[in-house]
Amino acid sequence: MSLTLAMLVVAAGIGLLVVFRILSRKGRTAAPEPAPAADSPAAPWPDEPSVRTMPDSGQSPEGRRLAACLAELLGGEDLPAAYGPELFALPARPWPAFLARGLSRLSAGAAGGEALRRLQDPSVSPRQLAEGIAADPVLTGHVLKIANSPLFGLRSSVTSLHQAIGTMGLNNLRMLLYSELLESAGARAGLAPTLRRELWPHLGATAVLARHIAPAFPDLDAGMLFTAGILHDIGRLALYGPGDTAFCDAPREEGARFGVNHAVAGAAACLDFELPRGLAEAVRLHHAPFYVEMEDLDAELADIRLALALGLADRLAHGLEAGQGGQGEAQAARPVLASYRFLLRQPVLAGCLQDPRLHAALAQARGMLRLAGE
């Protein structure tokens, strides 16, 4: 028995030595996992795989254009503030007569209004959303048409709203519902079809960009940024109407013509829709980081950070449109004022703009809004 026991001990020792040598060889040949950099973003949104390697910014025309726009917005000459905070001041209620008439056009008979209210409820179920959409036959048809389009690559047809919502996802559904709301309001306002066709793709691109750059702004909610992107120019529909052939480029020009600019009008619309206050503030201030010093704004820091993210997404979307032959925006190259720049992580923002998921989402949004307009 003692000889057998000794042999077992020797065998066990040899086995442990072999295992140790194998493990030590792996340790020498495999490079250690690098620690994440301080500016490395966490997974920016759920249910999507993390992209570990950052593509080169020159890999696509769209990526190069976004990189160039970002350099203009954050790397250009530091300019002094052009205006004071009164440019974005919200008038007291009751709203001025001209603004009140425009806001009534936005709220009257808004397509999908009940579904939009339900989308703001984080506990809403797909079945409840489907019930809200089913009340509008035209909207129901649009949702089913888009869910069955090649954009989502399904092998079999979607025949129910519940299935369609699951196929599209809440963000795409939110974009579609808001586009229906805005299209209905634009038509009632008599806004030229050319201006409406110019506005919807911009709203979609801004929403997608806003959601995807959220990791560069600590503690921001990507879902709220997405909604803010869709709504940031809603005030244009309360101000412009028959006979208008172009939107004013600068908030000061709009203020001189209408009494308020579209950012302020959009905030008033958000308040009338009973949307969250932070969302209304982001819409009101999304141009402020380019014109008014941060310390002069009567707003909370969290709202200013949200407005900065939204404003950058808006300018980046305009830059993409200009690069693709669109009109863009004449003021797009005006840089962010220096007083705001500590609110964002620039290396993270640059990385977000080169994420392949962003470019895929932009292409999908363009396709979806194009289908919705047919």
Short mmCIF file of C-alpha atoms in Angstrom, two decimals:
data_model
loop_
_atom_site.label_atom_id
_atom_site.label_comp_id
_atom_site.label_asym_id
_atom_site.label_seq_id
_atom_site.Cartn_x
_atom_site.Cartn_y
_atom_site.Cartn_z
CA MET A 1 0.00 0.00 0.00
CA SER A 2 2.81 2.43 0.79
CA LEU A 3 4.39 1.82 -2.67
CA THR A 4 1.07 2.41 -4.40
CA LEU A 5 0.50 5.59 -2.40
CA ALA A 6 3.96 6.86 -3.29
CA MET A 7 3.35 6.22 -6.97
CA LEU A 8 0.05 8.14 -6.82
CA VAL A 9 1.77 11.08 -5.16
CA VAL A 10 4.50 11.13 -7.83
CA ALA A 11 1.90 10.95 -10.64
CA ALA A 12 -0.10 13.79 -9.11
CA GLY A 13 3.05 15.87 -8.82
CA ILE A 14 3.96 15.27 -12.46
CA GLY A 15 0.43 16.21 -13.52
CA LEU A 16 0.55 19.47 -11.56
CA LEU A 17 3.95 20.31 -13.07
CA VAL A 18 2.62 19.79 -16.61
CA VAL A 19 -0.39 22.00 -15.93
CA PHE A 20 1.81 24.70 -14.41
CA ARG A 21 4.15 24.72 -17.43
CA ILE A 22 1.25 24.93 -19.88
CA LEU A 23 -0.26 27.85 -18.00
CA SER A 24 3.02 29.68 -17.72
CA ARG A 25 3.67 29.24 -21.49
CA LYS A 26 0.25 30.78 -22.25
CA GLY A 27 1.04 33.67 -19.95
CA ARG A 28 4.25 34.39 -21.89
CA THR A 29 2.67 34.23 -25.36
CA ALA A 30 -0.64 36.05 -24.74
CA ALA A 31 -0.54 39.79 -24.33
CA PRO A 32 -2.28 41.02 -21.20
CA GLU A 33 -5.73 42.56 -21.63
CA PRO A 34 -5.24 46.33 -21.65
CA ALA A 35 -7.04 48.35 -19.04
CA PRO A 36 -9.72 50.63 -20.50
CA ALA A 37 -8.61 54.19 -21.05
CA ALA A 38 -10.13 56.92 -18.91
CA ASP A 39 -12.02 58.25 -21.92
CA SER A 40 -13.18 54.84 -23.14
CA PRO A 41 -17.00 54.79 -23.34
CA ALA A 42 -18.97 52.11 -21.62
CA ALA A 43 -21.49 50.15 -23.69
CA PRO A 44 -23.48 53.12 -24.93
CA TRP A 45 -26.81 51.38 -25.40
CA PRO A 46 -28.20 47.98 -24.46
CA ASP A 47 -28.62 44.94 -26.69
CA GLU A 48 -25.82 45.90 -29.07
CA PRO A 49 -22.36 44.33 -29.13
CA SER A 50 -19.49 46.49 -28.01
CA VAL A 51 -17.14 47.64 -30.80
CA ARG A 52 -13.59 47.24 -29.47
CA THR A 53 -11.66 48.53 -32.46
CA MET A 54 -12.22 52.05 -33.71
CA PRO A 55 -12.32 52.31 -37.50
CA ASP A 56 -10.11 54.87 -39.17
CA SER A 57 -11.99 58.12 -39.76
CA GLY A 58 -11.07 58.04 -43.43
CA GLN A 59 -12.82 54.75 -44.16
CA SER A 60 -15.96 56.34 -45.66
CA PRO A 61 -17.03 59.72 -47.04
CA GLU A 62 -19.62 59.97 -44.27
CA GLY A 63 -17.04 59.26 -41.58
CA ARG A 64 -14.64 61.80 -43.04
CA ARG A 65 -17.38 64.41 -43.23
CA LEU A 66 -18.36 63.88 -39.59
CA ALA A 67 -14.72 64.11 -38.49
CA ALA A 68 -14.28 67.35 -40.43
CA CYS A 69 -17.47 68.83 -38.95
CA LEU A 70 -16.36 67.92 -35.45
CA ALA A 71 -12.99 69.59 -36.02
CA GLU A 72 -14.79 72.79 -37.08
CA LEU A 73 -17.15 72.71 -34.14
CA LEU A 74 -14.61 71.97 -31.41
CA GLY A 75 -11.23 72.80 -32.89
CA GLY A 76 -11.86 76.12 -34.55
CA GLU A 77 -11.07 79.61 -33.37
CA ASP A 78 -12.60 80.61 -30.02
CA LEU A 79 -15.22 83.22 -30.86
CA PRO A 80 -16.85 85.61 -28.40
CA ALA A 81 -20.52 85.19 -27.56
CA ALA A 82 -22.64 86.82 -30.24
CA TYR A 83 -25.79 87.44 -28.18
CA GLY A 84 -27.18 87.54 -24.67
CA PRO A 85 -29.54 85.01 -23.06
CA GLU A 86 -32.63 87.01 -24.10
CA LEU A 87 -32.31 85.40 -27.56
CA PHE A 88 -33.56 82.11 -26.09
CA ALA A 89 -35.86 83.45 -23.37
CA LEU A 90 -39.25 81.72 -23.18
CA PRO A 91 -42.15 84.22 -23.22
CA ALA A 92 -44.63 84.16 -20.38
CA ARG A 93 -47.96 82.43 -20.74
CA PRO A 94 -50.41 83.02 -22.28
CA TRP A 95 -48.26 82.70 -25.36
CA PRO A 96 -48.07 85.65 -27.78
CA ALA A 97 -50.87 85.51 -30.36
CA PHE A 98 -48.71 84.50 -33.33
CA LEU A 99 -47.03 81.69 -31.37
CA ALA A 100 -50.35 80.51 -29.90
CA ARG A 101 -51.87 80.15 -33.38
CA GLY A 102 -48.88 78.14 -34.57
CA LEU A 103 -48.98 75.86 -31.54
CA SER A 104 -52.68 75.19 -32.06
CA ARG A 105 -51.85 73.85 -35.54
CA LEU A 106 -49.37 71.46 -33.99
CA SER A 107 -51.80 70.03 -31.47
CA ALA A 108 -55.00 69.90 -33.54
CA GLY A 109 -55.67 66.44 -34.90
CA ALA A 110 -52.10 65.26 -34.44
CA ALA A 111 -51.66 61.84 -35.99
CA GLY A 112 -50.71 59.24 -33.43
CA GLY A 113 -51.11 61.67 -30.51
CA GLU A 114 -52.29 59.00 -28.07
CA ALA A 115 -49.50 56.64 -29.12
CA LEU A 116 -46.96 59.45 -28.61
CA ARG A 117 -48.19 60.03 -25.07
CA ARG A 118 -47.91 56.33 -24.35
CA LEU A 119 -44.38 56.22 -25.71
CA GLN A 120 -43.29 58.60 -22.96
CA ASP A 121 -44.39 56.07 -20.33
CA PRO A 122 -41.46 53.72 -19.52
CA SER A 123 -43.88 51.02 -18.34
CA VAL A 124 -45.93 50.93 -21.55
CA SER A 125 -46.31 47.53 -23.22
CA PRO A 126 -46.28 46.74 -26.97
CA ARG A 127 -49.95 45.80 -26.69
CA GLN A 128 -50.83 49.23 -25.27
CA LEU A 129 -48.86 50.94 -28.01
CA ALA A 130 -50.61 48.85 -30.64
CA GLU A 131 -53.99 49.89 -29.23
CA GLY A 132 -53.02 53.57 -29.52
CA ILE A 133 -51.82 53.20 -33.10
CA ALA A 134 -54.84 51.13 -34.18
CA ALA A 135 -57.08 54.17 -33.64
CA ASP A 136 -55.51 55.75 -36.75
CA PRO A 137 -55.94 53.59 -39.88
CA VAL A 138 -53.43 55.61 -41.93
CA LEU A 139 -50.79 55.34 -39.23
CA THR A 140 -51.49 51.62 -38.90
CA GLY A 141 -50.84 51.17 -42.61
CA HIS A 142 -47.55 53.07 -42.42
CA VAL A 143 -46.29 51.03 -39.48
CA LEU A 144 -47.08 47.73 -41.18
CA LYS A 145 -45.60 48.90 -44.50
CA ILE A 146 -42.30 49.88 -42.92
CA ALA A 147 -42.07 46.76 -40.73
CA ASN A 148 -42.46 44.62 -43.89
CA SER A 149 -39.93 46.63 -45.90
CA PRO A 150 -36.46 45.32 -46.83
CA LEU A 151 -35.03 47.61 -44.13
CA PHE A 152 -35.69 44.92 -41.53
CA GLY A 153 -34.94 41.85 -43.65
CA LEU A 154 -37.80 39.61 -42.50
CA ARG A 155 -38.40 36.25 -44.19
CA SER A 156 -42.15 36.29 -43.55
CA SER A 157 -44.76 39.04 -43.54
CA VAL A 158 -45.74 40.95 -40.42
CA THR A 159 -49.52 41.06 -40.15
CA SER A 160 -50.19 42.58 -36.70
CA LEU A 161 -49.23 45.85 -35.04
CA HIS A 162 -47.83 43.93 -32.07
CA GLN A 163 -45.42 42.09 -34.39
CA ALA A 164 -44.58 45.30 -36.26
CA ILE A 165 -43.63 47.12 -33.07
CA GLY A 166 -41.38 44.25 -32.04
CA THR A 167 -39.75 44.26 -35.48
CA MET A 168 -39.14 48.00 -35.69
CA GLY A 169 -38.15 48.68 -32.09
CA LEU A 170 -39.33 51.56 -29.95
CA ASN A 171 -36.86 54.12 -31.27
CA ASN A 172 -37.83 53.56 -34.90
CA LEU A 173 -41.49 53.58 -33.92
CA ARG A 174 -41.01 56.84 -32.03
CA MET A 175 -39.33 58.38 -35.07
CA LEU A 176 -42.19 57.29 -37.33
CA LEU A 177 -44.89 58.57 -34.97
CA TYR A 178 -43.25 61.95 -34.58
CA SER A 179 -42.75 62.25 -38.34
CA GLU A 180 -46.47 61.56 -38.80
CA LEU A 181 -47.30 64.19 -36.21
CA LEU A 182 -45.03 66.76 -37.82
CA GLU A 183 -46.14 65.95 -41.38
CA SER A 184 -49.77 66.43 -40.37
CA ALA A 185 -48.96 69.74 -38.66
CA GLY A 186 -46.84 70.93 -41.60
CA ALA A 187 -49.63 70.20 -44.05
CA ARG A 188 -52.17 72.10 -41.92
CA ALA A 189 -49.77 75.04 -41.69
CA GLY A 190 -49.48 75.13 -45.49
CA LEU A 191 -45.73 74.51 -45.34
CA ALA A 192 -44.36 73.85 -48.82
CA PRO A 193 -43.74 70.14 -49.56
CA THR A 194 -40.13 70.97 -50.44
CA LEU A 195 -39.53 72.34 -46.95
CA ARG A 196 -41.23 69.35 -45.35
CA ARG A 197 -39.07 66.97 -47.38
CA GLU A 198 -36.01 68.93 -46.25
CA LEU A 199 -37.02 68.82 -42.58
CA TRP A 200 -37.91 65.15 -41.97
CA PRO A 201 -34.53 63.62 -42.96
CA HIS A 202 -32.74 66.22 -40.86
CA LEU A 203 -34.84 65.39 -37.80
CA GLY A 204 -34.17 61.68 -38.28
CA ALA A 205 -30.41 62.15 -38.70
CA THR A 206 -30.23 64.44 -35.67
CA ALA A 207 -32.12 61.94 -33.52
CA VAL A 208 -29.81 59.06 -34.52
CA LEU A 209 -26.68 61.15 -34.00
CA ALA A 210 -27.91 62.44 -30.64
CA ARG A 211 -28.56 58.94 -29.35
CA HIS A 212 -25.21 57.60 -30.50
CA ILE A 213 -23.07 60.43 -29.11
CA ALA A 214 -24.66 60.21 -25.64
CA PRO A 215 -21.64 58.33 -24.15
CA ALA A 216 -19.52 61.46 -24.65
CA PHE A 217 -21.73 63.36 -22.17
CA PRO A 218 -21.68 61.88 -18.67
CA ASP A 219 -25.03 60.98 -17.13
CA LEU A 220 -27.14 61.78 -20.20
CA ASP A 221 -30.09 59.58 -21.10
CA ALA A 222 -29.73 58.35 -24.70
CA GLY A 223 -33.48 57.82 -25.06
CA MET A 224 -34.29 61.40 -24.10
CA LEU A 225 -31.59 62.63 -26.49
CA PHE A 226 -33.17 60.61 -29.29
CA THR A 227 -36.59 62.17 -28.64
CA ALA A 228 -35.03 65.64 -28.39
CA GLY A 229 -33.38 65.07 -31.76
CA ILE A 230 -36.73 64.31 -33.38
CA LEU A 231 -38.36 67.36 -31.79
CA HIS A 232 -35.58 69.95 -31.85
CA ASP A 233 -36.95 71.80 -34.92
CA ILE A 234 -40.65 71.29 -34.21
CA GLY A 235 -40.92 75.04 -33.61
CA ARG A 236 -40.41 75.66 -37.33
CA LEU A 237 -43.87 74.20 -37.93
CA ALA A 238 -45.38 76.73 -35.54
CA LEU A 239 -43.69 79.67 -37.30
CA TYR A 240 -43.49 78.99 -41.04
CA GLY A 241 -46.39 78.60 -43.43
CA PRO A 242 -47.69 79.36 -46.93
CA GLY A 243 -45.33 81.39 -49.09
CA ASP A 244 -42.17 80.39 -47.20
CA THR A 245 -39.57 78.88 -49.48
CA ALA A 246 -36.65 78.55 -47.04
CA PHE A 247 -35.96 78.44 -43.31
CA CYS A 248 -33.98 81.26 -41.72
CA ASP A 249 -30.45 80.20 -40.88
CA ALA A 250 -29.87 82.14 -37.67
CA PRO A 251 -32.06 82.40 -34.53
CA ARG A 252 -31.70 86.20 -34.54
CA GLU A 253 -33.28 86.43 -38.02
CA GLU A 254 -36.24 84.33 -36.93
CA GLY A 255 -36.69 86.39 -33.78
CA ALA A 256 -36.80 89.59 -35.81
CA ARG A 257 -39.45 88.15 -38.10
CA PHE A 258 -41.66 86.12 -35.76
CA GLY A 259 -40.95 87.51 -32.30
CA VAL A 260 -39.35 84.21 -31.21
CA ASN A 261 -37.00 81.78 -32.91
CA HIS A 262 -37.82 78.15 -33.69
CA ALA A 263 -35.94 76.84 -30.64
CA VAL A 264 -38.11 78.87 -28.26
CA ALA A 265 -41.25 77.98 -30.22
CA GLY A 266 -40.26 74.32 -30.03
CA ALA A 267 -39.87 74.50 -26.25
CA ALA A 268 -43.34 76.01 -26.00
CA ALA A 269 -44.68 73.12 -28.09
CA CYS A 270 -43.01 70.57 -25.81
CA LEU A 271 -44.60 72.22 -22.78
CA ASP A 272 -48.01 72.19 -24.48
CA PHE A 273 -47.53 68.47 -25.21
CA GLU A 274 -46.75 67.99 -21.48
CA LEU A 275 -43.37 66.45 -22.30
CA PRO A 276 -40.63 66.40 -19.63
CA ARG A 277 -39.26 69.81 -18.65
CA GLY A 278 -35.68 68.76 -19.40
CA LEU A 279 -36.70 67.89 -22.95
CA ALA A 280 -38.29 71.31 -23.45
CA GLU A 281 -35.15 72.99 -22.07
CA ALA A 282 -32.90 71.04 -24.45
CA VAL A 283 -35.02 72.13 -27.42
CA ARG A 284 -35.03 75.75 -26.22
CA LEU A 285 -31.26 75.91 -25.74
CA HIS A 286 -29.87 73.69 -28.49
CA HIS A 287 -28.42 76.70 -30.35
CA ALA A 288 -27.25 78.50 -27.21
CA PRO A 289 -23.78 76.83 -26.97
CA PHE A 290 -22.83 78.55 -30.23
CA TYR A 291 -24.10 82.05 -29.34
CA VAL A 292 -24.47 82.65 -25.57
CA GLU A 293 -21.93 82.10 -22.78
CA MET A 294 -22.89 79.23 -20.51
CA GLU A 295 -22.67 81.29 -17.31
CA ASP A 296 -25.23 83.73 -18.72
CA LEU A 297 -27.91 81.08 -19.19
CA ASP A 298 -30.61 80.72 -16.55
CA ALA A 299 -30.64 76.93 -16.70
CA GLU A 300 -29.48 73.90 -14.75
CA LEU A 301 -26.18 72.29 -15.66
CA ALA A 302 -27.86 68.99 -16.61
CA ASP A 303 -30.16 70.82 -19.04
CA ILE A 304 -27.24 72.73 -20.56
CA ARG A 305 -25.33 69.47 -21.08
CA LEU A 306 -28.36 67.93 -22.81
CA ALA A 307 -28.73 71.05 -24.97
CA LEU A 308 -25.05 70.92 -25.95
CA ALA A 309 -25.33 67.28 -27.03
CA LEU A 310 -28.47 68.09 -29.02
CA GLY A 311 -26.89 71.16 -30.60
CA LEU A 312 -23.83 69.20 -31.70
CA ALA A 313 -26.02 66.46 -33.18
CA ASP A 314 -28.01 69.12 -35.06
CA ARG A 315 -24.85 70.74 -36.50
CA LEU A 316 -23.32 67.37 -37.41
CA ALA A 317 -26.52 66.41 -39.23
CA HIS A 318 -26.43 69.68 -41.17
CA GLY A 319 -22.80 68.99 -42.03
CA LEU A 320 -23.69 65.57 -43.41
CA GLU A 321 -26.48 67.08 -45.51
CA ALA A 322 -24.14 69.70 -46.95
CA GLY A 323 -21.60 67.01 -47.74
CA GLN A 324 -24.25 64.98 -49.58
CA GLY A 325 -25.36 67.87 -51.75
CA GLY A 326 -28.08 69.13 -49.43
CA GLN A 327 -28.56 72.70 -48.30
CA GLY A 328 -27.07 72.21 -44.87
CA GLU A 329 -26.99 75.27 -42.65
CA ALA A 330 -25.10 78.48 -43.28
CA GLN A 331 -24.08 78.81 -39.63
CA ALA A 332 -22.97 75.19 -39.24
CA ALA A 333 -19.27 76.05 -39.00
CA ARG A 334 -19.67 78.36 -35.98
CA PRO A 335 -17.78 76.59 -33.18
CA VAL A 336 -18.96 75.72 -29.69
CA LEU A 337 -18.09 78.49 -27.25
CA ALA A 338 -15.15 77.62 -25.00
CA SER A 339 -17.21 77.85 -21.81
CA TYR A 340 -19.14 74.69 -22.73
CA ARG A 341 -16.34 72.37 -23.76
CA PHE A 342 -15.63 70.91 -20.33
CA LEU A 343 -19.09 69.30 -20.44
CA LEU A 344 -18.08 66.67 -23.01
CA ARG A 345 -15.35 64.08 -23.55
CA GLN A 346 -13.95 64.90 -26.95
CA PRO A 347 -12.03 61.63 -27.61
CA VAL A 348 -15.17 59.64 -26.82
CA LEU A 349 -17.25 61.85 -29.10
CA ALA A 350 -14.79 61.37 -31.95
CA GLY A 351 -14.97 57.61 -31.45
CA CYS A 352 -18.78 57.60 -31.39
CA LEU A 353 -18.86 59.29 -34.79
CA GLN A 354 -16.81 56.49 -36.36
CA ASP A 355 -18.85 53.62 -34.86
CA PRO A 356 -20.25 51.42 -37.67
CA ARG A 357 -23.52 51.11 -35.75
CA LEU A 358 -24.06 54.85 -36.11
CA HIS A 359 -23.68 54.75 -39.88
CA ALA A 360 -25.97 51.72 -40.15
CA ALA A 361 -28.61 53.48 -38.03
CA LEU A 362 -28.35 56.64 -40.15
CA ALA A 363 -28.92 54.62 -43.33
CA GLN A 364 -31.90 52.82 -41.77
CA ALA A 365 -33.47 56.09 -40.59
CA ARG A 366 -33.13 57.62 -44.05
CA GLY A 367 -34.78 54.60 -45.62
CA MET A 368 -37.60 54.50 -43.08
CA LEU A 369 -38.47 58.18 -43.41
CA ARG A 370 -38.32 57.90 -47.20
CA LEU A 371 -40.82 55.03 -47.08
CA ALA A 372 -43.06 56.92 -44.67
CA GLY A 373 -43.23 59.85 -47.08
CA GLU A 374 -44.30 57.76 -50.07
#
